[in-house]
Short mmCIF file of C-alpha atoms and ligand atoms in Angstrom, two decimals:
data_model
loop_
_atom_site.label_atom_id
_atom_site.label_comp_id
_atom_site.label_asym_id
_atom_site.label_seq_id
_atom_site.Cartn_x
_atom_site.Cartn_y
_atom_site.Cartn_z
CA MET A 225 -0.48 45.01 -60.57
CA LYS A 226 0.05 48.75 -59.97
CA LYS A 227 -0.76 51.09 -62.82
CA VAL A 228 1.55 54.00 -63.73
CA ILE A 229 0.66 56.76 -66.18
CA ILE A 230 3.60 58.56 -67.78
CA ILE A 231 3.04 61.89 -69.51
CA GLY A 232 5.50 62.37 -72.39
CA ALA A 233 7.63 60.02 -74.53
CA GLY A 234 10.90 61.95 -74.23
CA PRO A 235 14.09 60.70 -72.53
CA ALA A 236 12.69 61.16 -68.99
CA GLY A 237 9.34 59.49 -69.67
CA LEU A 238 10.72 56.61 -71.73
CA SER A 239 13.62 55.76 -69.41
CA CYS A 240 11.14 55.60 -66.55
CA ALA A 241 8.69 53.49 -68.60
CA TYR A 242 11.55 51.20 -69.71
CA GLN A 243 12.62 50.54 -66.14
CA LEU A 244 9.12 50.12 -64.74
CA SER A 245 7.95 47.84 -67.54
CA LYS A 246 10.77 45.42 -66.59
CA GLU A 247 9.20 45.24 -63.13
CA ASN A 248 5.67 44.16 -62.38
CA PHE A 249 3.90 47.40 -63.35
CA GLU A 250 1.28 48.29 -65.91
CA VAL A 251 2.70 51.34 -67.70
CA ILE A 252 0.80 53.63 -70.05
CA VAL A 253 2.64 56.47 -71.77
CA PHE A 254 0.63 59.36 -73.24
CA GLU A 255 2.49 61.46 -75.80
CA ALA A 256 1.03 64.69 -77.19
CA SER A 257 2.80 64.44 -80.56
CA ASN A 258 3.29 61.50 -82.89
CA ASN A 259 7.05 61.44 -82.20
CA ILE A 260 9.29 59.32 -80.00
CA GLY A 261 12.13 61.02 -78.11
CA GLY A 262 10.75 64.50 -77.39
CA MET A 263 13.45 67.11 -77.99
CA SER A 264 15.97 64.28 -78.41
CA ARG A 265 14.26 62.75 -81.40
CA SER A 266 15.94 62.03 -84.74
CA PHE A 267 14.17 62.09 -88.07
CA GLN A 268 14.68 61.64 -91.81
CA LEU A 269 15.20 64.81 -93.79
CA TRP A 270 15.96 64.92 -97.52
CA GLY A 271 17.19 61.33 -97.41
CA GLN A 272 19.50 61.89 -94.42
CA ILE A 273 19.12 61.68 -90.62
CA VAL A 274 19.11 64.74 -88.37
CA ASP A 275 18.44 65.69 -84.74
CA LEU A 276 16.91 68.84 -83.24
CA GLY A 277 20.25 70.66 -83.22
CA PRO A 278 23.34 69.11 -81.64
CA HIS A 279 22.71 66.19 -79.29
CA ARG A 280 25.90 65.03 -77.64
CA PHE A 281 25.33 62.27 -75.10
CA PHE A 282 27.66 62.13 -72.13
CA SER A 283 27.24 60.85 -68.61
CA LYS A 284 29.44 59.74 -65.76
CA GLN A 285 26.50 57.97 -64.14
CA PRO A 286 26.69 54.14 -64.34
CA ASP A 287 22.86 53.69 -64.44
CA VAL A 288 22.50 56.14 -67.30
CA ASN A 289 25.31 54.48 -69.24
CA ARG A 290 23.79 51.07 -68.58
CA PHE A 291 20.53 52.33 -70.13
CA PHE A 292 22.52 53.53 -73.16
CA ASN A 293 24.52 50.29 -73.43
CA GLU A 294 21.52 47.96 -73.06
CA LEU A 295 19.68 49.66 -75.91
CA ILE A 296 22.41 50.87 -78.27
CA LYS A 297 24.86 47.99 -77.67
CA GLU A 298 27.71 48.54 -80.14
CA ASP A 299 25.65 50.53 -82.61
CA PHE A 300 27.40 53.82 -81.86
CA THR A 301 30.36 55.83 -83.05
CA LEU A 302 32.83 57.52 -80.73
CA VAL A 303 32.77 61.00 -82.22
CA ASN A 304 35.76 63.28 -81.82
CA ARG A 305 34.25 66.51 -80.72
CA GLN A 306 35.16 69.56 -82.73
CA THR A 307 33.43 72.78 -81.80
CA ARG A 308 34.51 76.36 -82.25
CA ILE A 309 33.36 79.79 -81.21
CA PHE A 310 32.94 82.41 -83.91
CA TYR A 311 33.60 85.88 -82.53
CA ASN A 312 34.83 89.10 -84.08
CA GLY A 313 35.47 87.45 -87.44
CA LYS A 314 37.68 84.75 -85.88
CA TYR A 315 37.24 81.10 -84.95
CA PHE A 316 38.30 80.05 -81.44
CA GLN A 317 38.64 76.36 -80.74
CA TYR A 318 36.41 75.20 -77.92
CA PRO A 319 37.53 73.84 -75.48
CA LEU A 320 40.09 76.62 -75.67
CA LYS A 321 43.49 75.80 -77.14
CA ILE A 322 46.11 78.18 -75.86
CA GLY A 323 47.97 78.63 -79.15
CA ASN A 324 44.74 79.37 -80.96
CA VAL A 325 43.63 81.94 -78.35
CA LEU A 326 47.01 83.69 -78.50
CA LYS A 327 46.90 83.73 -82.31
CA ASN A 328 43.37 85.19 -82.46
CA LEU A 329 43.64 87.89 -79.81
CA SER A 330 45.80 90.98 -79.78
CA PHE A 331 48.53 91.40 -77.19
CA ILE A 332 46.47 94.16 -75.51
CA THR A 333 43.40 91.91 -75.20
CA ILE A 334 45.48 89.08 -73.73
CA PHE A 335 46.97 91.50 -71.24
CA GLN A 336 43.43 92.71 -70.31
CA ILE A 337 42.28 89.11 -69.82
CA LEU A 338 45.19 88.31 -67.52
CA TRP A 339 44.88 91.60 -65.66
CA ASP A 340 41.13 91.15 -65.05
CA TYR A 341 41.73 87.58 -63.96
CA PHE A 342 44.44 88.68 -61.55
CA ILE A 343 42.11 91.36 -60.10
CA LYS A 344 39.40 88.77 -59.46
CA ILE A 345 41.87 86.41 -57.79
CA VAL A 346 43.04 89.18 -55.47
CA PHE A 347 39.62 90.82 -54.92
CA PRO A 348 36.96 88.17 -55.54
CA LEU A 349 33.28 88.94 -54.95
CA LYS A 350 32.09 87.09 -51.85
CA ASN A 351 28.56 86.57 -53.05
CA THR A 352 27.81 86.17 -56.77
CA LYS A 353 24.13 86.47 -57.59
CA ASN A 354 23.96 86.66 -61.35
CA LEU A 355 25.69 85.14 -64.37
CA GLU A 356 27.86 88.16 -65.06
CA GLU A 357 29.20 88.26 -61.50
CA TRP A 358 29.63 84.49 -61.28
CA ILE A 359 31.62 84.14 -64.51
CA SER A 360 33.62 87.37 -64.10
CA ASN A 361 34.55 86.24 -60.61
CA ARG A 362 35.93 83.00 -61.96
CA PHE A 363 37.40 84.03 -65.31
CA GLY A 364 37.78 87.81 -65.11
CA LYS A 365 35.57 90.44 -66.79
CA LYS A 366 37.36 90.54 -70.15
CA LEU A 367 37.23 86.81 -70.78
CA TYR A 368 33.58 86.82 -69.69
CA THR A 369 32.81 89.55 -72.24
CA ILE A 370 34.49 87.71 -75.11
CA PHE A 371 33.42 84.15 -74.42
CA PHE A 372 30.18 84.30 -72.40
CA LYS A 373 28.28 87.59 -72.52
CA HIS A 374 27.03 87.84 -76.10
CA TYR A 375 26.18 84.17 -76.49
CA SER A 376 24.35 83.96 -73.16
CA GLU A 377 22.31 87.07 -73.94
CA LYS A 378 21.30 85.66 -77.33
CA LEU A 379 20.34 82.37 -75.75
CA TRP A 380 18.34 83.71 -72.82
CA GLY A 381 17.01 86.96 -74.29
CA ILE A 382 17.75 88.84 -71.06
CA LYS A 383 20.86 90.57 -69.73
CA CYS A 384 23.48 88.42 -68.01
CA THR A 385 22.88 90.47 -64.86
CA GLN A 386 19.30 89.12 -64.88
CA ILE A 387 20.35 85.48 -65.29
CA ASP A 388 20.65 83.57 -62.03
CA ALA A 389 24.15 82.41 -61.08
CA ASP A 390 22.59 78.94 -60.65
CA TRP A 391 22.73 78.38 -64.36
CA ALA A 392 26.51 78.77 -64.50
CA ALA A 393 26.87 76.84 -61.26
CA GLN A 394 25.00 73.90 -62.82
CA ARG A 395 26.81 73.96 -66.12
CA ILE A 396 30.40 75.00 -65.43
CA LYS A 397 30.54 74.47 -61.70
CA THR A 398 34.09 73.37 -61.09
CA LEU A 399 35.67 74.81 -64.20
CA SER A 400 38.15 77.60 -63.59
CA LEU A 401 40.30 79.56 -66.01
CA ALA A 402 43.30 77.70 -64.63
CA GLN A 403 41.63 74.35 -65.38
CA ALA A 404 40.58 75.48 -68.85
CA VAL A 405 44.13 76.61 -69.58
CA ILE A 406 45.69 73.43 -68.15
CA SER A 407 43.27 71.46 -70.26
CA ALA A 408 44.24 73.54 -73.29
CA PHE A 409 47.91 72.61 -72.78
CA LEU A 410 47.29 68.97 -71.89
CA SER A 411 44.53 68.10 -74.34
CA ASN A 412 43.54 64.42 -74.20
CA LYS A 413 45.52 63.83 -71.04
CA GLY A 414 43.74 62.93 -67.83
CA ASN A 415 40.11 63.26 -66.95
CA LYS A 416 38.44 66.50 -67.91
CA HIS A 417 35.68 68.70 -66.70
CA LYS A 418 32.35 67.64 -68.18
CA THR A 419 32.15 70.83 -70.25
CA LEU A 420 35.45 69.98 -71.90
CA VAL A 421 35.22 66.30 -72.84
CA ASP A 422 36.44 65.83 -76.37
CA GLN A 423 34.85 62.52 -77.32
CA PHE A 424 31.31 61.30 -77.04
CA ALA A 425 29.24 58.25 -77.99
CA TYR A 426 26.66 58.89 -80.68
CA PRO A 427 24.12 56.30 -81.91
CA ASN A 428 24.79 55.57 -85.58
CA ASN A 429 21.26 56.50 -86.67
CA GLY A 430 20.85 59.60 -84.56
CA THR A 431 20.44 60.35 -80.90
CA GLY A 432 16.74 59.41 -81.09
CA THR A 433 17.63 55.74 -81.74
CA LEU A 434 18.04 55.37 -77.98
CA TYR A 435 14.42 56.33 -77.38
CA GLU A 436 13.03 54.42 -80.38
CA ARG A 437 14.65 51.30 -78.95
CA ALA A 438 13.38 52.05 -75.46
CA ALA A 439 9.86 52.36 -76.95
CA GLU A 440 10.22 48.99 -78.74
CA ALA A 441 11.36 47.34 -75.51
CA ILE A 442 8.48 48.90 -73.57
CA LYS A 443 5.90 47.61 -76.05
CA LYS A 444 7.36 44.08 -75.82
CA GLN A 445 6.68 44.17 -72.08
CA ASN A 446 2.95 44.74 -72.72
CA SER A 447 3.09 48.39 -71.79
CA ASN A 448 1.47 50.92 -74.09
CA ILE A 449 2.46 54.21 -75.71
CA HIS A 450 -0.40 56.34 -77.04
CA PHE A 451 0.56 59.04 -79.54
CA ASN A 452 -1.39 62.21 -80.35
CA SER A 453 -2.73 61.95 -76.80
CA LYS A 454 -2.20 65.24 -75.05
CA ILE A 455 -2.87 65.30 -71.33
CA LYS A 456 -5.04 68.25 -70.35
CA ARG A 457 -4.57 67.89 -66.61
CA VAL A 458 -3.65 65.61 -63.76
CA LEU A 459 -6.64 64.88 -61.53
CA LEU A 460 -6.20 65.24 -57.78
CA ASP A 461 -8.46 64.12 -54.92
CA GLU A 462 -10.27 66.70 -52.79
CA SER A 463 -7.38 67.02 -50.34
CA ASN A 464 -5.02 67.86 -53.26
CA LYS A 465 -2.65 65.21 -51.91
CA ILE A 466 -3.33 62.21 -54.15
CA ALA A 467 -3.18 62.03 -57.93
CA LEU A 468 -6.13 60.00 -59.17
CA GLY A 469 -5.16 59.85 -62.83
CA VAL A 470 -5.25 62.09 -65.89
CA GLU A 471 -7.72 63.80 -68.20
CA LEU A 472 -6.91 63.79 -71.90
CA LEU A 473 -7.64 66.70 -74.22
CA ASN A 474 -10.60 64.75 -75.64
CA GLY A 475 -12.14 64.48 -72.15
CA ASP A 476 -11.26 60.81 -71.50
CA ILE A 477 -10.30 60.12 -67.90
CA ILE A 478 -7.78 57.38 -67.06
CA GLU A 479 -7.16 56.38 -63.46
CA SER A 480 -3.84 55.17 -62.08
CA ASP A 481 -1.84 54.51 -58.92
CA TYR A 482 1.00 56.85 -59.92
CA VAL A 483 1.46 59.69 -62.40
CA ILE A 484 4.89 60.62 -63.76
CA SER A 485 4.73 63.98 -65.51
CA THR A 486 7.24 65.31 -68.03
CA MET A 487 4.81 67.95 -69.41
CA PRO A 488 5.81 71.58 -68.73
CA LEU A 489 5.72 72.23 -64.98
CA THR A 490 3.81 75.46 -65.61
CA SER A 491 0.99 73.64 -67.50
CA LEU A 492 0.88 70.88 -64.88
CA LEU A 493 0.31 73.37 -62.05
CA LYS A 494 -2.19 75.46 -63.97
CA GLY A 495 -4.33 72.34 -64.52
CA PHE A 496 -4.96 71.82 -60.77
CA ASN A 497 -8.05 73.13 -58.97
CA ASN A 498 -7.88 75.08 -55.72
CA THR A 499 -4.14 75.77 -55.84
CA PRO A 500 -3.09 78.34 -53.20
CA LYS A 501 -2.59 81.86 -54.60
CA LYS A 502 1.02 81.95 -53.44
CA VAL A 503 1.80 78.87 -55.56
CA ILE A 504 -0.04 80.25 -58.59
CA ASP A 505 1.80 83.57 -58.25
CA SER A 506 5.11 81.68 -58.15
CA ILE A 507 4.37 79.48 -61.16
CA ASN A 508 3.34 82.59 -63.11
CA THR A 509 6.89 83.96 -62.75
CA LEU A 510 8.47 80.90 -64.41
CA TYR A 511 8.83 80.97 -68.18
CA PHE A 512 10.63 79.29 -71.08
CA ARG A 513 12.65 80.28 -74.10
CA ASN A 514 11.81 78.79 -77.52
CA THR A 515 14.03 77.71 -80.40
CA ILE A 516 13.54 78.07 -84.13
CA LEU A 517 15.63 75.56 -86.07
CA VAL A 518 16.37 76.40 -89.69
CA TYR A 519 17.47 73.31 -91.63
CA LEU A 520 19.31 73.97 -94.88
CA GLU A 521 20.62 71.45 -97.39
CA ILE A 522 23.72 72.74 -99.15
CA ASP A 523 25.07 71.05 -102.24
CA LYS A 524 28.59 70.82 -100.88
CA GLU A 525 30.51 68.18 -98.92
CA ASN A 526 32.92 70.28 -96.91
CA LEU A 527 31.23 73.31 -95.50
CA PHE A 528 33.12 73.43 -92.20
CA SER A 529 34.72 70.73 -90.09
CA ASP A 530 32.98 71.22 -86.71
CA ASN A 531 30.15 69.19 -85.17
CA TRP A 532 28.68 72.54 -84.25
CA LEU A 533 29.74 76.19 -84.08
CA TYR A 534 28.82 78.74 -81.41
CA ILE A 535 28.14 82.12 -83.00
CA HIS A 536 29.00 84.74 -80.39
CA SER A 537 29.14 87.66 -82.83
CA PRO A 538 26.52 90.19 -81.75
CA ASP A 539 25.97 91.40 -85.36
CA VAL A 540 23.88 88.30 -86.25
CA LYS A 541 20.89 86.80 -84.41
CA LEU A 542 22.09 83.28 -85.17
CA GLY A 543 23.31 81.42 -82.06
CA ARG A 544 24.56 77.99 -83.08
CA ILE A 545 24.99 75.88 -86.22
CA THR A 546 25.10 72.08 -86.33
CA ASN A 547 26.72 70.29 -89.25
CA PHE A 548 25.27 66.77 -89.23
CA ARG A 549 27.76 65.60 -91.83
CA ASN A 550 30.50 65.78 -89.19
CA TRP A 551 28.82 63.56 -86.57
CA CYS A 552 29.03 60.09 -88.08
CA PRO A 553 29.02 58.95 -91.71
CA SER A 554 25.85 56.84 -91.35
CA LEU A 555 23.74 60.00 -90.96
CA ASN A 556 24.20 61.31 -94.48
CA LYS A 557 23.45 57.93 -96.12
CA GLY A 558 26.04 58.32 -98.87
CA LYS A 559 24.65 61.65 -100.10
CA SER A 560 27.16 64.33 -101.05
CA SER A 561 25.13 67.29 -99.77
CA THR A 562 25.40 68.72 -96.25
CA ILE A 563 22.52 69.43 -93.88
CA ILE A 564 23.04 72.16 -91.32
CA ALA A 565 20.67 73.41 -88.61
CA LEU A 566 20.80 77.04 -87.49
CA GLU A 567 19.38 77.92 -84.08
CA TYR A 568 17.49 81.11 -83.28
CA TRP A 569 16.23 81.59 -79.72
CA CYS A 570 13.17 83.68 -78.89
CA PHE A 571 10.15 84.10 -76.67
CA GLU A 572 6.67 83.19 -77.85
CA SER A 573 5.78 86.91 -77.88
CA ASP A 574 8.70 87.83 -80.19
CA THR A 575 7.69 88.57 -83.79
CA ILE A 576 10.19 86.04 -85.17
CA TRP A 577 8.24 83.16 -83.52
CA SER A 578 5.22 83.84 -85.75
CA GLU A 579 7.19 85.16 -88.73
CA LYS A 580 6.61 83.43 -92.08
CA ASP A 581 9.00 80.51 -92.69
CA LYS A 582 10.14 82.05 -95.97
CA ASN A 583 11.31 85.26 -94.23
CA ILE A 584 13.19 83.36 -91.51
CA ILE A 585 14.96 81.23 -94.12
CA GLU A 586 15.96 84.35 -96.07
CA MET A 587 17.37 85.92 -92.90
CA ALA A 588 19.27 82.70 -92.04
CA VAL A 589 20.93 82.51 -95.46
CA LYS A 590 21.80 86.21 -95.30
CA GLU A 591 23.42 85.73 -91.88
CA LEU A 592 25.50 82.81 -93.22
CA HIS A 593 26.75 85.18 -95.90
CA ILE A 594 27.54 87.88 -93.30
CA ILE A 595 29.71 85.54 -91.26
CA ASP A 596 31.26 84.11 -94.43
CA LEU A 597 30.17 80.52 -93.82
CA LEU A 598 28.47 80.38 -97.18
CA ASP A 599 29.70 81.85 -100.45
CA LYS A 600 27.38 84.60 -101.65
CA ASN A 601 26.69 82.72 -104.89
CA VAL A 602 25.59 79.52 -103.05
CA THR A 603 21.93 79.06 -102.17
CA PRO A 604 20.50 76.06 -100.28
CA ILE A 605 18.82 73.33 -102.33
CA ASN A 606 16.28 72.63 -99.57
CA SER A 607 15.09 74.40 -96.45
CA LYS A 608 12.79 73.65 -93.53
CA ILE A 609 11.81 75.33 -90.26
CA ILE A 610 11.02 73.54 -87.00
CA ARG A 611 9.74 75.51 -84.02
CA VAL A 612 10.50 73.98 -80.61
CA PRO A 613 8.49 75.61 -77.82
CA ASN A 614 9.47 75.71 -74.13
CA CYS A 615 12.91 74.22 -74.64
CA TYR A 616 14.93 76.37 -72.21
CA PRO A 617 13.65 76.99 -68.67
CA VAL A 618 14.78 80.57 -68.01
CA TYR A 619 16.79 80.89 -64.80
CA GLU A 620 16.01 84.55 -64.20
CA THR A 621 17.47 85.83 -60.93
CA GLY A 622 15.21 84.86 -58.06
CA TYR A 623 13.52 82.01 -59.98
CA GLN A 624 14.70 79.46 -57.39
CA GLN A 625 12.65 80.98 -54.56
CA ASN A 626 9.53 80.75 -56.70
CA LEU A 627 10.41 77.24 -57.88
CA ASP A 628 10.93 76.19 -54.25
CA ILE A 629 7.39 77.30 -53.41
CA VAL A 630 6.07 75.20 -56.31
CA ILE A 631 8.23 72.21 -55.33
CA LYS A 632 7.04 72.37 -51.72
CA HIS A 633 3.45 72.29 -52.95
CA LEU A 634 4.09 69.40 -55.34
CA LYS A 635 5.94 67.33 -52.75
CA LYS A 636 2.65 67.02 -50.83
CA ILE A 637 1.25 64.93 -53.71
CA GLU A 638 3.01 61.66 -52.98
CA ASN A 639 2.08 59.66 -56.07
CA LEU A 640 2.76 62.44 -58.62
CA LEU A 641 6.38 62.73 -59.76
CA PRO A 642 7.26 65.66 -62.05
CA ILE A 643 10.54 64.96 -63.87
CA GLY A 644 12.42 66.04 -67.01
CA ARG A 645 13.61 69.27 -68.58
CA TYR A 646 10.48 71.37 -68.74
CA GLY A 647 8.76 68.82 -66.50
CA SER A 648 10.81 69.89 -63.49
CA PHE A 649 12.03 73.27 -64.80
CA LYS A 650 15.66 72.15 -64.87
CA TYR A 651 18.16 72.85 -67.63
CA ASN A 652 18.60 69.12 -68.24
CA ASN A 653 20.64 67.37 -70.84
CA GLN A 654 19.48 63.94 -72.00
CA ASP A 655 21.52 62.21 -69.30
CA HIS A 656 19.90 64.24 -66.50
CA SER A 657 16.42 63.48 -67.82
CA ILE A 658 17.26 59.77 -68.17
CA LEU A 659 18.64 59.75 -64.64
CA MET A 660 15.46 61.38 -63.34
CA GLY A 661 13.39 58.75 -65.20
CA LEU A 662 15.40 55.85 -63.80
CA LEU A 663 15.32 57.29 -60.27
CA ALA A 664 11.56 57.90 -60.47
CA ALA A 665 11.14 54.22 -61.37
CA LYS A 666 13.35 53.26 -58.43
CA LYS A 667 11.33 55.50 -56.14
CA ILE A 668 8.15 53.68 -57.12
CA THR A 669 9.51 50.12 -57.13
CA ASN A 670 11.56 50.34 -53.93
CA ASN A 671 9.57 53.04 -52.18
CA ASP A 672 12.86 54.94 -52.10
CA THR A 673 13.19 58.33 -50.44
CA ILE A 674 15.33 59.75 -53.28
CA ASP A 675 14.73 63.45 -53.84
CA LEU A 676 14.24 63.72 -57.61
CA TRP A 677 14.40 67.51 -57.42
CA SER A 678 18.09 67.29 -56.49
CA VAL A 679 19.13 65.71 -59.83
CA ASN A 680 21.14 68.18 -61.91
CA THR A 681 21.53 70.78 -59.22
CA ASP A 682 25.09 69.63 -58.82
CA THR A 683 26.57 68.44 -62.10
CA GLU A 684 29.71 66.96 -60.65
CA TYR A 685 28.10 64.90 -57.91
CA GLN A 686 28.48 61.95 -60.20
CA GLU A 687 31.33 59.54 -59.91
CA ASP A 688 34.32 60.65 -61.96
CA ALA A 689 35.07 58.49 -64.97
CA LYS A 690 36.37 58.80 -68.47
CA VAL A 691 34.06 58.42 -71.42
CA LYS A 692 35.85 55.26 -72.60
CA ASP A 693 35.68 53.64 -69.16
CA VAL A 694 31.95 53.96 -68.89
CA LEU A 695 31.13 52.90 -72.43
CA ILE A 696 33.21 49.78 -72.89
CA TYR A 697 31.46 46.88 -71.24
C1 FAD B 831 18.56 72.65 -79.63
C2 FAD B 831 18.80 71.68 -78.50
C3 FAD B 831 20.05 71.12 -78.33
C4 FAD B 831 20.29 70.21 -77.30
N1 FAD B 831 21.53 69.65 -77.18
C5 FAD B 831 21.73 68.66 -76.29
C6 FAD B 831 22.98 67.98 -76.21
O1 FAD B 831 23.92 68.27 -76.93
N2 FAD B 831 23.10 66.97 -75.31
C7 FAD B 831 22.08 66.59 -74.51
O2 FAD B 831 22.25 65.61 -73.76
N3 FAD B 831 20.91 67.24 -74.51
C8 FAD B 831 20.70 68.26 -75.39
N4 FAD B 831 19.50 68.92 -75.42
C9 FAD B 831 18.52 68.65 -74.36
C10 FAD B 831 17.67 67.41 -74.59
O3 FAD B 831 16.98 67.54 -75.81
C11 FAD B 831 16.68 67.35 -73.44
O4 FAD B 831 17.39 67.38 -72.22
C12 FAD B 831 15.84 66.09 -73.39
O5 FAD B 831 15.16 65.83 -74.59
C13 FAD B 831 14.83 66.29 -72.26
O6 FAD B 831 14.06 65.12 -72.13
P1 FAD B 831 12.68 65.19 -71.38
O7 FAD B 831 12.08 63.85 -71.47
O8 FAD B 831 12.89 65.80 -70.07
O9 FAD B 831 11.80 66.25 -72.20
P2 FAD B 831 11.37 66.30 -73.72
O10 FAD B 831 12.43 65.77 -74.60
O11 FAD B 831 10.91 67.69 -73.94
O12 FAD B 831 10.13 65.32 -73.78
C14 FAD B 831 8.88 65.66 -73.24
C15 FAD B 831 7.79 64.97 -74.03
O13 FAD B 831 6.53 65.26 -73.40
C16 FAD B 831 5.56 65.50 -74.38
N5 FAD B 831 4.49 66.32 -73.80
C17 FAD B 831 4.55 67.61 -73.40
N6 FAD B 831 3.36 68.01 -72.89
C18 FAD B 831 2.56 66.94 -72.96
C19 FAD B 831 1.20 66.72 -72.58
N7 FAD B 831 0.46 67.69 -72.05
N8 FAD B 831 0.67 65.47 -72.79
C20 FAD B 831 1.41 64.47 -73.34
N9 FAD B 831 2.70 64.64 -73.71
C21 FAD B 831 3.26 65.85 -73.52
C22 FAD B 831 6.34 66.23 -75.49
O14 FAD B 831 5.67 66.16 -76.74
C23 FAD B 831 7.67 65.48 -75.47
O15 FAD B 831 7.66 64.39 -76.36
C24 FAD B 831 19.24 69.86 -76.41
C25 FAD B 831 17.98 70.44 -76.59
C26 FAD B 831 17.75 71.34 -77.60
C27 FAD B 831 16.39 71.94 -77.77
#
């Protein structure tokens, strides 16, 4: 029986463990925290259930949907997506609805949008290197400024001209203004771009239910998950071509035939001995953005009707707000209060990351007052801060060349498979991480030649299907 060590009990690690434990493998998962589900975990808060910000699950990939169906069965709600963009004191429906856009923008602005769009159709840039060029080329400069610039700069903490065009290419690859507008006119008709789907399946007890159930299934197959077991490093043989096993933080060494790593790619590389300088220099250029989540319980049932709101306004630091009350009724367990989560993005070196919780909460409430989402006389009845490190791999221009050097080095280690969001430095959603986990299992069981690094470099490579088609079985 071959032994596989999996680092991390998030979507990537658990989907891989789930698949392998069905086959004849001995699987041991080591998880640094005492949580199941990584960034996609759900947890109880003030008698209700919440996630780490919004967690919409959507995939067009049959294997990923099979994983969801096998574990969740019918225990999900099809949620009608409602999300809006708050900008310049106005709410814009997202995906865009033409009537709403026309109502919210002045005639001059609409003319500027159409003019800029026309200019880019007639004189497109041949080679778009950064986010600003890529989006302006597709939507025109004015639309880019209103709907992309401020939000992207809050999220990434760098200028859009410093963000690699790859990010947009991964996320909104085939979406054009024409498609967005057609979609705005023909809402609910036909198949939509992935960015625009307006319904999604959500497990009744939170997105993390999927991973809690995967963990239960794994344990039934005699595989093990060890919590509070941080992996310090992956051990390689002298040739640096074979992974021998792992070393835990407490010094224990566990040997294995394969290692699947979902720990941050940067930490994985830095744990190796004798890594060539060129590879070390490349890994040192890769970095992550962190999130601070501010959970507030408000003694009110109807705060706003969206699942989440994007806050584009540059006058507040706040980037996004999730209203868990609007996901599915089972989350709030009959309580009449509303839990919201506000997202603030920062680097580890920013003062806000180490700021006292009390000060961050005060700022969050003040910002809700500024954008008029909370009456000035209303104060939250409960508050809590959760800091999520390393959650966004930053696609700074040129990152891909450095990542390629790291990938080339890692590909020489045949029995070590780095997968997952920070594990492979890819801006993965749950579905991408699950797909990587399932494919890693396939690679081991069938000795497949699948290139795991290619998952999520092309979002629309997956077979086209509607959300209802893939979920009803
Ligand atoms: C605010 C926010 C909103 C999001 N919204 C969505 C959404 O709407 N839809 C969607 O599909 N996705 C969303 N995501 C992304 C989703 O959370 C991730 O894609 C998914 O959780 C990635 O899974 P993973 O297994 O690759 O990594 P993770 O979930 O990060 O899991 C990695 C695990 O490895 C563990 N670990 C790390 N280092 C070590 C170590 N040294 N030793 C042992 N264990 C270790 C961690 O503790 C963690 O449990 C969102 C993420 C965030 C932060």
